[in-house]
Every structure is written in C-alpha cells, then in structure tokens.
Amino acid sequence: MGSKASTVPIYAAENCPAVIRGGLVMSWQMWTAFGIFLGFCANLAVYDVGPIAWRLQLGSAFIPAIPLVIGVYFCPESPRWYIKKGRYHEAFTSLCRLRNTPLQAARDLYYIHAQITEEAAIIGNSNYVSRFIELFTIPRVRRATLASFVVMLGQQLCGINIIAFYSSTVFKEAGAGDLQALLVSFGFGLVNFVFAWPAVWTIDTYGRRALLLFTFPQMAWTLLAAGLCFLIPEENRAHLGLIAFFIFLFAAFYSPGEGPVPFTYSAEVFPLSHREVGMSWAVATCLFWAAVLSISFPRLLRAFHPVGAFCFYAGLNVTALCLIFLFVPETKQRTLEELDYVFAVPTRTHVSYQLKKALPWWFNRYIMRRSGARLEPLYHFHGATAADQVVAIKGMAT
C-alpha cells in the first residue's frame, strides 16, 4: 500500500498537462474512496454468513485487483523517467500517447529535457540517502517538504479515519445495532465516494489551497455537531439520525477537499531530482499518523466518551486550518517547473504575507463586505527569470 500510494500520484503528475493535472491526479483518491465504499458493500454482503465472514471480507479485495493488474500493462511509462535515463525516443513515443499532437509532445520533450539538464548540472551525482537529507537542508526542497508534511498531517488531524476505521464502533456507541451500524457505514462510504467527483473540476478551478481553507472550517463544525448530538438521549429517534447526518455532512466536505488534495499536492511540489524521495516521505508521514490514530482512538473514545473525542478532532481541524493558511502555497495550474519559483519564496516571507496582507484582505472583503478591497499578489510569474529557478534549485534562497 505504501509503494502504491507513493508511486501512483507521481506517475499521474508527471504525465498530465499542468491545466488538468490536479483533476487527473486526484482521481487516484476518488477511486480509493470507491474502493473503501466497495469494502463497506462487502461487509454488508457477508453480514450473516457466520464465522467465515471475516475471511470473505479479506478475500473480496482480490476481485477488483485482477482487472487493475491487467490495466497497468496498458499504461505508458513516464516520459520524465525515460528522459532521466537518456531514452529520448521512447520518451517521445510516450508523450505522443499522452498529448493531443506530436508538436505538443515535442514541445514537452524539450521542456522536460531542459529542466532535467539544469537540475543535473547543479545537483550532480547523488544517492537516495543524500537526497533524503536534502529534503531538510536545501531551502527550496525544505519548503516543499514542510508544505507536503502539513497537508498530509492535516488528512489525519481532520479525523476522517476515525470514521473510516471505526465507523461501526462509532455508530454502535450511538446506539445502533450491528446491521444498523453496517448500513450507516455503507452510507458514509457512498457519500465519501460521490462527493469526491466534484473535486475533478474544483481542484483546478479554485485551487488546492482554496479548497483546504474552505473545507476545514466546515469539517470542524460538522464534527463538533456530531459529537454534541451524542448528548441527545438514546431513546430519542433524533439521536442516531442526527449523528449520522452530521458525519455524512463531514464526509461530503472532506471528499472534495482534504481527501484528494494531499496526494495531488505532494506529487507536484518537489523538483524532479527529489520527487520520489519527497513523495515517499509525505506518504510515510500520512500512514504513520494514520497508524497513530488507529491505535489511539479506542483509548481516546474510552477516556473522552464520543462527545469529547469528536470535539477533540474538531479542534484538530482548526489547528490544521491554521497550519495550512501559514505554510501551504497555492500550486494551481503551475507547471512542475514553475513551482521552483513558488518555493523559492522564503517561508518567513510567505507567512508574513498571509498574516499582514491576505488575512486583512479576506476580513475586509468577506466580513466587512468591501468590494473594493484588493490583494497584492505574492508571486509575479511574468517577472520570474531563469536565474530565479536556478537559485531555487541550488537552494541559495534564504
């Protein structure tokens, strides 16, 4: 699972044109949500078959894996990988399958070649260990590492996996029977999958950062509301219904935002020289905190009761919102090469801009309703020179 989570977003990001990269890369998360939904379906299908049920639940995952393995052999290799290995003819053939015309393929072939040549001249020979160390020592790469760490951490802080991992337990705590808990879990999986579809359009229309900043406050108040609904007496029919409603609403906000964005974002923010190791670090961060969450939640539930546990995760959503606001730059519709310029901006400059310019502008525009409020852009791409990108790759920006 770790290898798949590291490889697929990188593969998609390297193959897609910049204008639709977000929508296509996030389809990985959308179909992951579909797989989770199928898992809930399998749980329902074998609900009443006796002691063998758990074996059938585990074995059912083998069924969709068969056509997936076959389909992999029809996918073209990444042209960036071919060029990195000096196999230009194969890279051009691959690009011809991935672009509308041979002219576009030739353009992108040269563009990728120029970027890889520049990086190779600056970075020189390196191995996996040295590139891993450089995730934290080269300023441009360190900023990408910090941003990807924040979005991956946010995926666990938001609390989605306490529902995905322990949905039946949560709904039993709400007073549901075994079958009721499975049915409500099925509803959660369906909502999670259906509401992932809009992100195919919104992620490249509104941007990664904008989606996160919009959905995290919504996830915070829906989790808070779900937790407070546990205070309704169990004999009241509204008890289970309202808990399920707010959890479904939470999933509806999660699916087009924090669901697809972290893997899309992490796959595109690193330079080619550090993309594999950077994505591996990001995925390891995500799965590590998922493990911490899965181990700690049962104890948290016993200590805090569902009310306290849900309110605790609502507070973590607010924490994640603040981290994203301060440390996560926008990457919408920027080429993987233009992102070198974005991450050449020092972290202090980015944080200062968000606190001193972006936040006051948002307050004046949306709270005070002043339509004349204007926000000075932080990035000026038309003024970026080739020298700016060289500085970014060298890591000489401070």
mmCIF file of C-alpha atoms in Angstrom:
data_model
loop_
_atom_site.group_PDB
_atom_site.id
_atom_site.type_symbol
_atom_site.label_atom_id
_atom_site.label_comp_id
_atom_site.label_asym_id
_atom_site.label_seq_id
_atom_site.Cartn_x
_atom_site.Cartn_y
_atom_site.Cartn_z
ATOM 1 C CA MET A 1 0.000 0.000 0.000
ATOM 2 C CA GLY A 2 2.851 2.380 0.804
ATOM 3 C CA SER A 3 4.539 1.755 -2.558
ATOM 4 C CA LYS A 4 1.270 2.275 -4.406
ATOM 5 C CA ALA A 5 0.481 5.489 -2.533
ATOM 6 C CA SER A 6 3.943 6.875 -3.345
ATOM 7 C CA THR A 7 4.092 5.806 -6.989
ATOM 8 C CA VAL A 8 0.643 6.459 -8.473
ATOM 9 C CA PRO A 9 0.350 10.222 -7.699
ATOM 10 C CA ILE A 10 3.892 10.834 -9.004
ATOM 11 C CA TYR A 11 3.150 8.878 -12.163
ATOM 12 C CA ALA A 12 -0.044 10.839 -12.780
ATOM 13 C CA ALA A 13 1.566 14.218 -12.014
ATOM 14 C CA GLU A 14 4.458 13.579 -14.415
ATOM 15 C CA ASN A 15 2.178 12.522 -17.261
ATOM 16 C CA CYS A 16 -0.536 15.207 -17.078
ATOM 17 C CA PRO A 17 -0.529 18.715 -18.620
ATOM 18 C CA ALA A 18 -0.487 21.450 -15.972
ATOM 19 C CA VAL A 19 -4.016 22.758 -16.678
ATOM 20 C CA ILE A 20 -5.673 19.443 -15.806
ATOM 21 C CA ARG A 21 -3.020 17.896 -13.581
ATOM 22 C CA GLY A 22 -4.938 18.398 -10.346
ATOM 23 C CA GLY A 23 -8.144 16.814 -11.617
ATOM 24 C CA LEU A 24 -6.410 13.758 -13.041
ATOM 25 C CA VAL A 25 -4.054 13.203 -10.114
ATOM 26 C CA MET A 26 -6.913 13.458 -7.617
ATOM 27 C CA SER A 27 -8.762 10.682 -9.456
ATOM 28 C CA TRP A 28 -6.440 8.346 -7.556
ATOM 29 C CA GLN A 29 -8.071 9.442 -4.293
ATOM 30 C CA MET A 30 -11.531 9.327 -5.862
ATOM 31 C CA TRP A 31 -11.131 5.678 -6.789
ATOM 32 C CA THR A 32 -9.577 4.994 -3.393
ATOM 33 C CA ALA A 33 -12.860 6.286 -1.934
ATOM 34 C CA PHE A 34 -14.671 3.929 -4.310
ATOM 35 C CA GLY A 35 -12.582 1.035 -3.002
ATOM 36 C CA ILE A 36 -13.486 1.955 0.578
ATOM 37 C CA PHE A 37 -17.135 2.020 -0.480
ATOM 38 C CA LEU A 38 -16.776 -1.458 -2.003
ATOM 39 C CA GLY A 39 -15.302 -2.603 1.305
ATOM 40 C CA PHE A 40 -18.414 -1.444 3.151
ATOM 41 C CA CYS A 41 -20.507 -3.243 0.490
ATOM 42 C CA ALA A 42 -18.543 -6.440 1.108
ATOM 43 C CA ASN A 43 -19.139 -6.112 4.855
ATOM 44 C CA LEU A 44 -22.876 -5.930 4.221
ATOM 45 C CA ALA A 45 -22.833 -8.797 1.733
ATOM 46 C CA VAL A 46 -21.283 -11.253 4.206
ATOM 47 C CA TYR A 47 -23.007 -9.836 7.305
ATOM 48 C CA ASP A 48 -24.931 -13.006 8.141
ATOM 49 C CA VAL A 49 -22.759 -15.868 6.850
ATOM 50 C CA GLY A 50 -21.300 -16.913 10.180
ATOM 51 C CA PRO A 51 -17.704 -17.352 11.419
ATOM 52 C CA ILE A 52 -16.282 -17.382 7.885
ATOM 53 C CA ALA A 53 -17.375 -13.760 7.292
ATOM 54 C CA TRP A 54 -14.011 -12.179 8.084
ATOM 55 C CA ARG A 55 -12.242 -14.472 5.607
ATOM 56 C CA LEU A 56 -14.662 -13.468 2.862
ATOM 57 C CA GLN A 57 -14.235 -9.786 3.731
ATOM 58 C CA LEU A 58 -10.462 -10.010 3.344
ATOM 59 C CA GLY A 59 -10.637 -12.212 0.243
ATOM 60 C CA SER A 60 -13.077 -9.903 -1.542
ATOM 61 C CA ALA A 61 -10.274 -7.350 -2.082
ATOM 62 C CA PHE A 62 -8.707 -9.808 -4.530
ATOM 63 C CA ILE A 63 -11.584 -9.439 -7.019
ATOM 64 C CA PRO A 64 -11.039 -5.796 -8.194
ATOM 65 C CA ALA A 65 -7.255 -6.270 -8.036
ATOM 66 C CA ILE A 66 -7.293 -8.617 -11.051
ATOM 67 C CA PRO A 67 -8.505 -6.127 -13.722
ATOM 68 C CA LEU A 68 -6.316 -3.458 -12.117
ATOM 69 C CA VAL A 69 -3.162 -5.535 -12.572
ATOM 70 C CA ILE A 70 -4.101 -6.190 -16.205
ATOM 71 C CA GLY A 71 -4.758 -2.491 -16.828
ATOM 72 C CA VAL A 72 -1.323 -1.461 -15.566
ATOM 73 C CA TYR A 73 0.307 -3.095 -18.587
ATOM 74 C CA PHE A 74 -1.559 -0.733 -20.932
ATOM 75 C CA CYS A 75 -0.193 2.424 -19.259
ATOM 76 C CA PRO A 76 2.726 4.291 -20.922
ATOM 77 C CA GLU A 77 5.891 4.813 -18.919
ATOM 78 C CA SER A 78 6.547 8.298 -17.525
ATOM 79 C CA PRO A 79 8.343 10.373 -20.197
ATOM 80 C CA ARG A 80 10.252 12.214 -17.469
ATOM 81 C CA TRP A 81 11.643 8.907 -16.263
ATOM 82 C CA TYR A 82 12.649 7.943 -19.820
ATOM 83 C CA ILE A 83 14.453 11.262 -20.317
ATOM 84 C CA LYS A 84 16.192 10.928 -16.969
ATOM 85 C CA LYS A 85 17.533 7.576 -18.240
ATOM 86 C CA GLY A 86 18.543 9.049 -21.627
ATOM 87 C CA ARG A 87 15.887 7.121 -23.594
ATOM 88 C CA TYR A 88 14.571 10.027 -25.676
ATOM 89 C CA HIS A 89 12.905 8.096 -28.471
ATOM 90 C CA GLU A 90 10.802 6.131 -26.002
ATOM 91 C CA ALA A 91 10.043 9.348 -24.118
ATOM 92 C CA PHE A 92 8.722 10.949 -27.314
ATOM 93 C CA THR A 93 6.609 7.869 -28.082
ATOM 94 C CA SER A 94 5.158 8.001 -24.588
ATOM 95 C CA LEU A 95 4.436 11.739 -24.898
ATOM 96 C CA CYS A 96 2.679 11.179 -28.230
ATOM 97 C CA ARG A 97 0.246 8.906 -26.406
ATOM 98 C CA LEU A 98 -0.229 11.479 -23.650
ATOM 99 C CA ARG A 99 -0.609 14.673 -25.731
ATOM 100 C CA ASN A 100 -3.030 15.687 -28.479
ATOM 101 C CA THR A 101 -0.431 16.232 -31.225
ATOM 102 C CA PRO A 102 3.209 15.308 -31.951
ATOM 103 C CA LEU A 103 4.008 19.039 -31.812
ATOM 104 C CA GLN A 104 2.846 19.252 -28.213
ATOM 105 C CA ALA A 105 4.807 16.088 -27.461
ATOM 106 C CA ALA A 106 7.975 17.592 -28.984
ATOM 107 C CA ARG A 107 7.484 20.830 -27.030
ATOM 108 C CA ASP A 108 7.121 18.996 -23.719
ATOM 109 C CA LEU A 109 10.027 16.704 -24.562
ATOM 110 C CA TYR A 110 12.331 19.696 -24.890
ATOM 111 C CA TYR A 111 10.849 21.414 -21.823
ATOM 112 C CA ILE A 112 11.408 18.343 -19.639
ATOM 113 C CA HIS A 113 14.897 17.797 -21.095
ATOM 114 C CA ALA A 114 15.926 21.393 -20.306
ATOM 115 C CA GLN A 115 14.691 21.130 -16.711
ATOM 116 C CA ILE A 116 16.401 17.784 -16.073
ATOM 117 C CA THR A 117 19.652 19.013 -17.647
ATOM 118 C CA GLU A 118 19.653 22.118 -15.439
ATOM 119 C CA GLU A 119 18.991 20.101 -12.292
ATOM 120 C CA ALA A 120 21.643 17.531 -13.153
ATOM 121 C CA ALA A 121 24.250 20.260 -13.760
ATOM 122 C CA ILE A 122 23.533 21.879 -10.413
ATOM 123 C CA ILE A 123 22.933 18.888 -8.164
ATOM 124 C CA GLY A 124 25.411 16.466 -9.706
ATOM 125 C CA ASN A 125 25.644 12.853 -8.578
ATOM 126 C CA SER A 126 23.660 11.914 -5.517
ATOM 127 C CA ASN A 127 22.145 8.839 -3.926
ATOM 128 C CA TYR A 128 18.876 8.168 -2.144
ATOM 129 C CA VAL A 129 20.288 8.904 1.317
ATOM 130 C CA SER A 130 21.807 12.239 0.298
ATOM 131 C CA ARG A 131 18.577 13.266 -1.444
ATOM 132 C CA PHE A 132 16.621 12.381 1.683
ATOM 133 C CA ILE A 133 18.915 14.576 3.791
ATOM 134 C CA GLU A 134 18.488 17.374 1.239
ATOM 135 C CA LEU A 135 14.720 17.331 1.894
ATOM 136 C CA PHE A 136 15.601 19.210 5.083
ATOM 137 C CA THR A 137 18.755 21.093 4.083
ATOM 138 C CA ILE A 138 18.058 22.713 0.680
ATOM 139 C CA PRO A 139 15.695 25.657 1.318
ATOM 140 C CA ARG A 140 13.567 25.222 -1.832
ATOM 141 C CA VAL A 141 13.120 21.486 -1.171
ATOM 142 C CA ARG A 142 12.658 22.044 2.567
ATOM 143 C CA ARG A 143 9.711 24.374 1.894
ATOM 144 C CA ALA A 144 8.106 21.723 -0.304
ATOM 145 C CA THR A 145 8.753 19.120 2.406
ATOM 146 C CA LEU A 146 7.102 21.343 5.015
ATOM 147 C CA ALA A 147 4.069 22.030 2.810
ATOM 148 C CA SER A 148 3.565 18.358 1.924
ATOM 149 C CA PHE A 149 4.021 17.400 5.583
ATOM 150 C CA VAL A 150 1.318 19.863 6.633
ATOM 151 C CA VAL A 151 -1.278 18.669 4.100
ATOM 152 C CA MET A 152 -0.570 15.005 4.870
ATOM 153 C CA LEU A 153 -0.719 15.635 8.612
ATOM 154 C CA GLY A 154 -3.961 17.534 8.085
ATOM 155 C CA GLN A 155 -5.526 14.470 6.450
ATOM 156 C CA GLN A 156 -5.135 12.627 9.740
ATOM 157 C CA LEU A 157 -5.839 15.584 12.044
ATOM 158 C CA CYS A 158 -9.209 16.116 10.342
ATOM 159 C CA GLY A 159 -10.481 12.819 11.785
ATOM 160 C CA ILE A 160 -11.651 11.113 8.590
ATOM 161 C CA ASN A 161 -10.023 7.833 9.529
ATOM 162 C CA ILE A 162 -11.740 7.595 12.889
ATOM 163 C CA ILE A 163 -14.868 7.176 10.776
ATOM 164 C CA ALA A 164 -13.310 5.037 8.031
ATOM 165 C CA PHE A 165 -11.551 2.706 10.511
ATOM 166 C CA TYR A 166 -14.084 2.688 13.330
ATOM 167 C CA SER A 167 -17.409 3.590 11.708
ATOM 168 C CA SER A 168 -19.218 0.537 13.073
ATOM 169 C CA THR A 169 -17.808 1.196 16.559
ATOM 170 C CA VAL A 170 -18.831 4.868 16.424
ATOM 171 C CA PHE A 171 -22.374 4.062 15.336
ATOM 172 C CA LYS A 172 -22.702 1.318 17.945
ATOM 173 C CA GLU A 173 -21.700 3.931 20.530
ATOM 174 C CA ALA A 174 -24.573 5.968 19.115
ATOM 175 C CA GLY A 175 -26.983 3.136 19.913
ATOM 176 C CA ALA A 176 -27.167 1.356 16.550
ATOM 177 C CA GLY A 177 -27.437 -2.416 16.265
ATOM 178 C CA ASP A 178 -24.986 -4.498 14.227
ATOM 179 C CA LEU A 179 -26.928 -4.289 10.965
ATOM 180 C CA GLN A 180 -27.817 -0.640 11.510
ATOM 181 C CA ALA A 181 -24.136 0.201 12.094
ATOM 182 C CA LEU A 182 -23.150 -1.541 8.855
ATOM 183 C CA LEU A 183 -25.897 0.223 6.914
ATOM 184 C CA VAL A 184 -24.901 3.652 8.209
ATOM 185 C CA SER A 185 -21.236 2.836 7.465
ATOM 186 C CA PHE A 186 -22.333 1.932 3.929
ATOM 187 C CA GLY A 187 -23.975 5.372 3.695
ATOM 188 C CA PHE A 188 -20.752 7.028 4.845
ATOM 189 C CA GLY A 189 -18.739 5.193 2.176
ATOM 190 C CA LEU A 190 -21.245 6.186 -0.509
ATOM 191 C CA VAL A 191 -21.168 9.876 0.470
ATOM 192 C CA ASN A 192 -17.365 9.804 0.601
ATOM 193 C CA PHE A 193 -17.204 8.461 -2.970
ATOM 194 C CA VAL A 194 -19.971 10.556 -4.551
ATOM 195 C CA PHE A 195 -18.671 13.865 -3.209
ATOM 196 C CA ALA A 196 -15.137 13.140 -4.433
ATOM 197 C CA TRP A 197 -16.346 13.658 -8.027
ATOM 198 C CA PRO A 198 -16.724 17.466 -7.855
ATOM 199 C CA ALA A 199 -13.031 17.797 -6.999
ATOM 200 C CA VAL A 200 -12.128 16.690 -10.536
ATOM 201 C CA TRP A 201 -13.340 20.148 -11.577
ATOM 202 C CA THR A 202 -12.869 22.259 -8.439
ATOM 203 C CA ILE A 203 -9.238 21.332 -7.729
ATOM 204 C CA ASP A 204 -8.032 23.037 -10.920
ATOM 205 C CA THR A 205 -10.697 25.760 -10.875
ATOM 206 C CA TYR A 206 -10.428 27.024 -7.296
ATOM 207 C CA GLY A 207 -7.016 25.590 -6.398
ATOM 208 C CA ARG A 208 -5.608 23.224 -3.789
ATOM 209 C CA ARG A 209 -5.110 25.798 -1.036
ATOM 210 C CA ALA A 210 -8.536 27.388 -1.539
ATOM 211 C CA LEU A 211 -10.285 24.020 -1.234
ATOM 212 C CA LEU A 212 -8.471 23.258 2.014
ATOM 213 C CA LEU A 213 -9.162 26.673 3.534
ATOM 214 C CA PHE A 214 -12.862 26.321 2.695
ATOM 215 C CA THR A 215 -13.433 22.716 3.757
ATOM 216 C CA PHE A 216 -11.502 22.584 7.049
ATOM 217 C CA PRO A 217 -13.832 25.003 8.901
ATOM 218 C CA GLN A 218 -16.808 23.001 7.604
ATOM 219 C CA MET A 219 -15.285 19.743 8.814
ATOM 220 C CA ALA A 220 -14.611 21.313 12.219
ATOM 221 C CA TRP A 221 -18.196 22.400 12.885
ATOM 222 C CA THR A 222 -19.748 19.191 11.494
ATOM 223 C CA LEU A 223 -17.563 17.024 13.766
ATOM 224 C CA LEU A 224 -18.396 19.302 16.684
ATOM 225 C CA ALA A 225 -22.111 18.990 15.901
ATOM 226 C CA ALA A 226 -21.853 15.186 15.558
ATOM 227 C CA GLY A 227 -20.123 14.976 18.942
ATOM 228 C CA LEU A 228 -22.699 17.165 20.679
ATOM 229 C CA CYS A 229 -25.527 15.042 19.238
ATOM 230 C CA PHE A 230 -24.305 12.191 21.452
ATOM 231 C CA LEU A 231 -25.764 14.219 24.333
ATOM 232 C CA ILE A 232 -29.272 13.657 22.947
ATOM 233 C CA PRO A 233 -30.931 10.790 24.893
ATOM 234 C CA GLU A 234 -30.594 7.461 23.041
ATOM 235 C CA GLU A 235 -34.319 6.766 23.235
ATOM 236 C CA ASN A 236 -34.911 9.882 21.137
ATOM 237 C CA ARG A 237 -35.098 8.934 17.450
ATOM 238 C CA ALA A 238 -33.155 12.067 16.552
ATOM 239 C CA HIS A 239 -30.091 10.735 18.425
ATOM 240 C CA LEU A 240 -28.756 8.306 15.810
ATOM 241 C CA GLY A 241 -30.238 10.206 12.872
ATOM 242 C CA LEU A 242 -28.513 13.495 13.660
ATOM 243 C CA ILE A 243 -25.180 11.822 14.430
ATOM 244 C CA ALA A 244 -25.299 10.032 11.068
ATOM 245 C CA PHE A 245 -26.408 13.232 9.300
ATOM 246 C CA PHE A 246 -23.506 15.330 10.581
ATOM 247 C CA ILE A 247 -20.993 12.530 9.899
ATOM 248 C CA PHE A 248 -22.302 12.280 6.335
ATOM 249 C CA LEU A 249 -22.025 16.058 6.023
ATOM 250 C CA PHE A 250 -18.471 15.862 7.342
ATOM 251 C CA ALA A 251 -17.641 13.279 4.644
ATOM 252 C CA ALA A 252 -19.260 15.487 1.986
ATOM 253 C CA PHE A 253 -16.899 18.344 2.905
ATOM 254 C CA TYR A 254 -13.857 16.068 3.257
ATOM 255 C CA SER A 255 -14.161 14.323 -0.111
ATOM 256 C CA PRO A 256 -13.615 17.314 -2.453
ATOM 257 C CA GLY A 257 -11.019 18.962 -0.178
ATOM 258 C CA GLU A 258 -8.669 17.225 2.221
ATOM 259 C CA GLY A 259 -9.408 13.882 0.563
ATOM 260 C CA PRO A 260 -7.770 14.411 -2.852
ATOM 261 C CA VAL A 261 -5.552 17.445 -2.232
ATOM 262 C CA PRO A 262 -2.703 15.983 -0.094
ATOM 263 C CA PHE A 263 -1.576 13.352 -2.609
ATOM 264 C CA THR A 264 -2.067 15.663 -5.585
ATOM 265 C CA TYR A 265 -0.175 18.439 -3.820
ATOM 266 C CA SER A 266 2.692 16.262 -2.581
ATOM 267 C CA ALA A 267 3.204 14.725 -6.030
ATOM 268 C CA GLU A 268 3.742 18.103 -7.694
ATOM 269 C CA VAL A 269 5.676 20.283 -5.222
ATOM 270 C CA PHE A 270 9.078 18.562 -5.337
ATOM 271 C CA PRO A 271 11.661 19.083 -8.100
ATOM 272 C CA LEU A 272 12.203 16.029 -10.293
ATOM 273 C CA SER A 273 15.501 15.245 -8.579
ATOM 274 C CA HIS A 274 13.754 14.806 -5.214
ATOM 275 C CA ARG A 275 10.246 13.815 -6.290
ATOM 276 C CA GLU A 276 10.462 10.111 -5.465
ATOM 277 C CA VAL A 277 12.075 10.544 -2.065
ATOM 278 C CA GLY A 278 9.887 13.554 -1.265
ATOM 279 C CA MET A 279 6.674 11.722 -2.096
ATOM 280 C CA SER A 280 7.864 8.713 -0.111
ATOM 281 C CA TRP A 281 8.415 10.963 2.901
ATOM 282 C CA ALA A 282 4.983 12.543 2.501
ATOM 283 C CA VAL A 283 3.207 9.190 2.238
ATOM 284 C CA ALA A 284 5.177 7.812 5.175
ATOM 285 C CA THR A 285 4.037 10.831 7.193
ATOM 286 C CA CYS A 286 0.417 10.201 6.265
ATOM 287 C CA LEU A 287 0.477 6.475 7.002
ATOM 288 C CA PHE A 288 2.442 6.903 10.238
ATOM 289 C CA TRP A 289 -0.133 9.278 11.661
ATOM 290 C CA ALA A 290 -2.910 7.033 10.360
ATOM 291 C CA ALA A 291 -1.358 4.237 12.426
ATOM 292 C CA VAL A 292 -1.109 6.511 15.468
ATOM 293 C CA LEU A 293 -4.763 7.440 15.035
ATOM 294 C CA SER A 294 -5.935 3.838 14.652
ATOM 295 C CA ILE A 295 -4.035 2.781 17.780
ATOM 296 C CA SER A 296 -5.015 5.751 19.931
ATOM 297 C CA PHE A 297 -8.691 6.233 19.043
ATOM 298 C CA PRO A 298 -10.133 3.315 21.070
ATOM 299 C CA ARG A 299 -8.386 4.633 24.189
ATOM 300 C CA LEU A 300 -9.409 8.173 23.344
ATOM 301 C CA LEU A 301 -13.003 7.013 22.992
ATOM 302 C CA ARG A 302 -12.944 5.319 26.401
ATOM 303 C CA ALA A 303 -11.293 8.286 28.108
ATOM 304 C CA PHE A 304 -13.194 11.149 26.477
ATOM 305 C CA HIS A 305 -16.523 9.485 25.557
ATOM 306 C CA PRO A 306 -17.715 10.102 21.958
ATOM 307 C CA VAL A 307 -18.599 13.709 22.813
ATOM 308 C CA GLY A 308 -15.072 14.557 23.925
ATOM 309 C CA ALA A 309 -13.420 12.525 21.135
ATOM 310 C CA PHE A 310 -15.367 14.263 18.374
ATOM 311 C CA CYS A 311 -14.841 17.693 19.919
ATOM 312 C CA PHE A 312 -11.118 16.922 20.210
ATOM 313 C CA TYR A 313 -10.894 16.194 16.479
ATOM 314 C CA ALA A 314 -12.951 19.291 15.713
ATOM 315 C CA GLY A 315 -10.233 21.276 17.493
ATOM 316 C CA LEU A 316 -7.540 19.493 15.465
ATOM 317 C CA ASN A 317 -9.320 20.634 12.294
ATOM 318 C CA VAL A 318 -8.880 24.233 13.445
ATOM 319 C CA THR A 319 -5.195 23.547 14.158
ATOM 320 C CA ALA A 320 -4.725 22.073 10.676
ATOM 321 C CA LEU A 321 -6.515 25.081 9.152
ATOM 322 C CA CYS A 322 -4.010 27.462 10.772
ATOM 323 C CA LEU A 323 -1.028 25.386 9.597
ATOM 324 C CA ILE A 324 -2.330 25.283 6.023
ATOM 325 C CA PHE A 325 -3.026 29.014 5.999
ATOM 326 C CA LEU A 326 0.541 29.792 7.058
ATOM 327 C CA PHE A 327 2.700 27.168 5.347
ATOM 328 C CA VAL A 328 0.970 25.835 2.212
ATOM 329 C CA PRO A 329 1.403 27.871 -1.034
ATOM 330 C CA GLU A 330 -1.013 27.556 -3.942
ATOM 331 C CA THR A 331 0.125 25.363 -6.860
ATOM 332 C CA LYS A 332 -2.947 25.523 -9.135
ATOM 333 C CA GLN A 333 -2.207 25.179 -12.864
ATOM 334 C CA ARG A 334 1.505 25.813 -12.475
ATOM 335 C CA THR A 335 3.903 23.630 -14.413
ATOM 336 C CA LEU A 336 6.127 21.429 -12.318
ATOM 337 C CA GLU A 337 8.973 23.685 -13.427
ATOM 338 C CA GLU A 338 7.208 26.943 -12.402
ATOM 339 C CA LEU A 339 6.828 25.566 -8.911
ATOM 340 C CA ASP A 340 10.572 26.043 -8.430
ATOM 341 C CA TYR A 341 9.819 29.767 -8.401
ATOM 342 C CA VAL A 342 6.902 29.377 -5.962
ATOM 343 C CA PHE A 343 9.019 27.509 -3.437
ATOM 344 C CA ALA A 344 11.949 29.888 -3.854
ATOM 345 C CA VAL A 345 9.947 32.356 -1.753
ATOM 346 C CA PRO A 346 11.234 32.139 1.858
ATOM 347 C CA THR A 347 8.867 30.717 4.470
ATOM 348 C CA ARG A 348 9.062 33.898 6.563
ATOM 349 C CA THR A 349 8.006 35.947 3.545
ATOM 350 C CA HIS A 350 5.068 33.635 2.855
ATOM 351 C CA VAL A 351 3.889 33.651 6.487
ATOM 352 C CA SER A 352 4.251 37.431 6.713
ATOM 353 C CA TYR A 353 2.260 37.892 3.508
ATOM 354 C CA GLN A 354 -0.570 35.682 4.757
ATOM 355 C CA LEU A 355 -0.813 37.438 8.138
ATOM 356 C CA LYS A 356 -0.247 41.042 7.060
ATOM 357 C CA LYS A 357 -1.880 41.135 3.628
ATOM 358 C CA ALA A 358 -4.015 38.091 2.816
ATOM 359 C CA LEU A 359 -5.812 37.900 6.191
ATOM 360 C CA PRO A 360 -6.708 41.635 6.365
ATOM 361 C CA TRP A 361 -7.864 41.492 2.741
ATOM 362 C CA TRP A 362 -10.103 38.485 3.454
ATOM 363 C CA PHE A 363 -11.579 40.223 6.500
ATOM 364 C CA ASN A 364 -12.323 43.422 4.545
ATOM 365 C CA ARG A 365 -13.657 41.574 1.507
ATOM 366 C CA TYR A 366 -15.843 38.904 3.094
ATOM 367 C CA ILE A 367 -16.601 40.132 6.631
ATOM 368 C CA MET A 368 -16.817 43.895 6.084
ATOM 369 C CA ARG A 369 -18.177 43.310 2.539
ATOM 370 C CA ARG A 370 -15.918 45.922 0.949
ATOM 371 C CA SER A 371 -15.968 45.038 -2.722
ATOM 372 C CA GLY A 372 -13.134 47.455 -3.473
ATOM 373 C CA ALA A 373 -10.602 45.535 -1.360
ATOM 374 C CA ARG A 374 -7.619 44.453 -3.428
ATOM 375 C CA LEU A 375 -4.951 41.854 -2.661
ATOM 376 C CA GLU A 376 -1.431 42.366 -3.976
ATOM 377 C CA PRO A 377 -0.159 39.036 -5.396
ATOM 378 C CA LEU A 378 2.785 37.377 -3.705
ATOM 379 C CA TYR A 379 4.116 35.795 -6.897
ATOM 380 C CA HIS A 380 4.949 37.590 -10.142
ATOM 381 C CA PHE A 381 5.461 34.787 -12.629
ATOM 382 C CA HIS A 382 5.913 37.017 -15.634
ATOM 383 C CA GLY A 383 8.873 38.597 -13.932
ATOM 384 C CA ALA A 384 10.484 35.314 -12.972
ATOM 385 C CA THR A 385 13.696 34.666 -14.835
ATOM 386 C CA ALA A 386 15.653 31.522 -15.500
ATOM 387 C CA ALA A 387 18.082 32.725 -12.849
ATOM 388 C CA ASP A 388 15.268 32.599 -10.262
ATOM 389 C CA GLN A 389 14.782 28.914 -10.972
ATOM 390 C CA VAL A 390 18.488 28.230 -10.790
ATOM 391 C CA VAL A 391 18.553 29.870 -7.363
ATOM 392 C CA ALA A 392 15.583 27.753 -6.307
ATOM 393 C CA ILE A 393 17.253 24.530 -7.323
ATOM 394 C CA LYS A 394 20.584 25.462 -5.804
ATOM 395 C CA GLY A 395 18.809 26.236 -2.561
ATOM 396 C CA MET A 396 20.612 29.546 -2.143
ATOM 397 C CA ALA A 397 17.356 31.395 -1.310
ATOM 398 C CA THR A 398 17.112 32.154 2.367
#
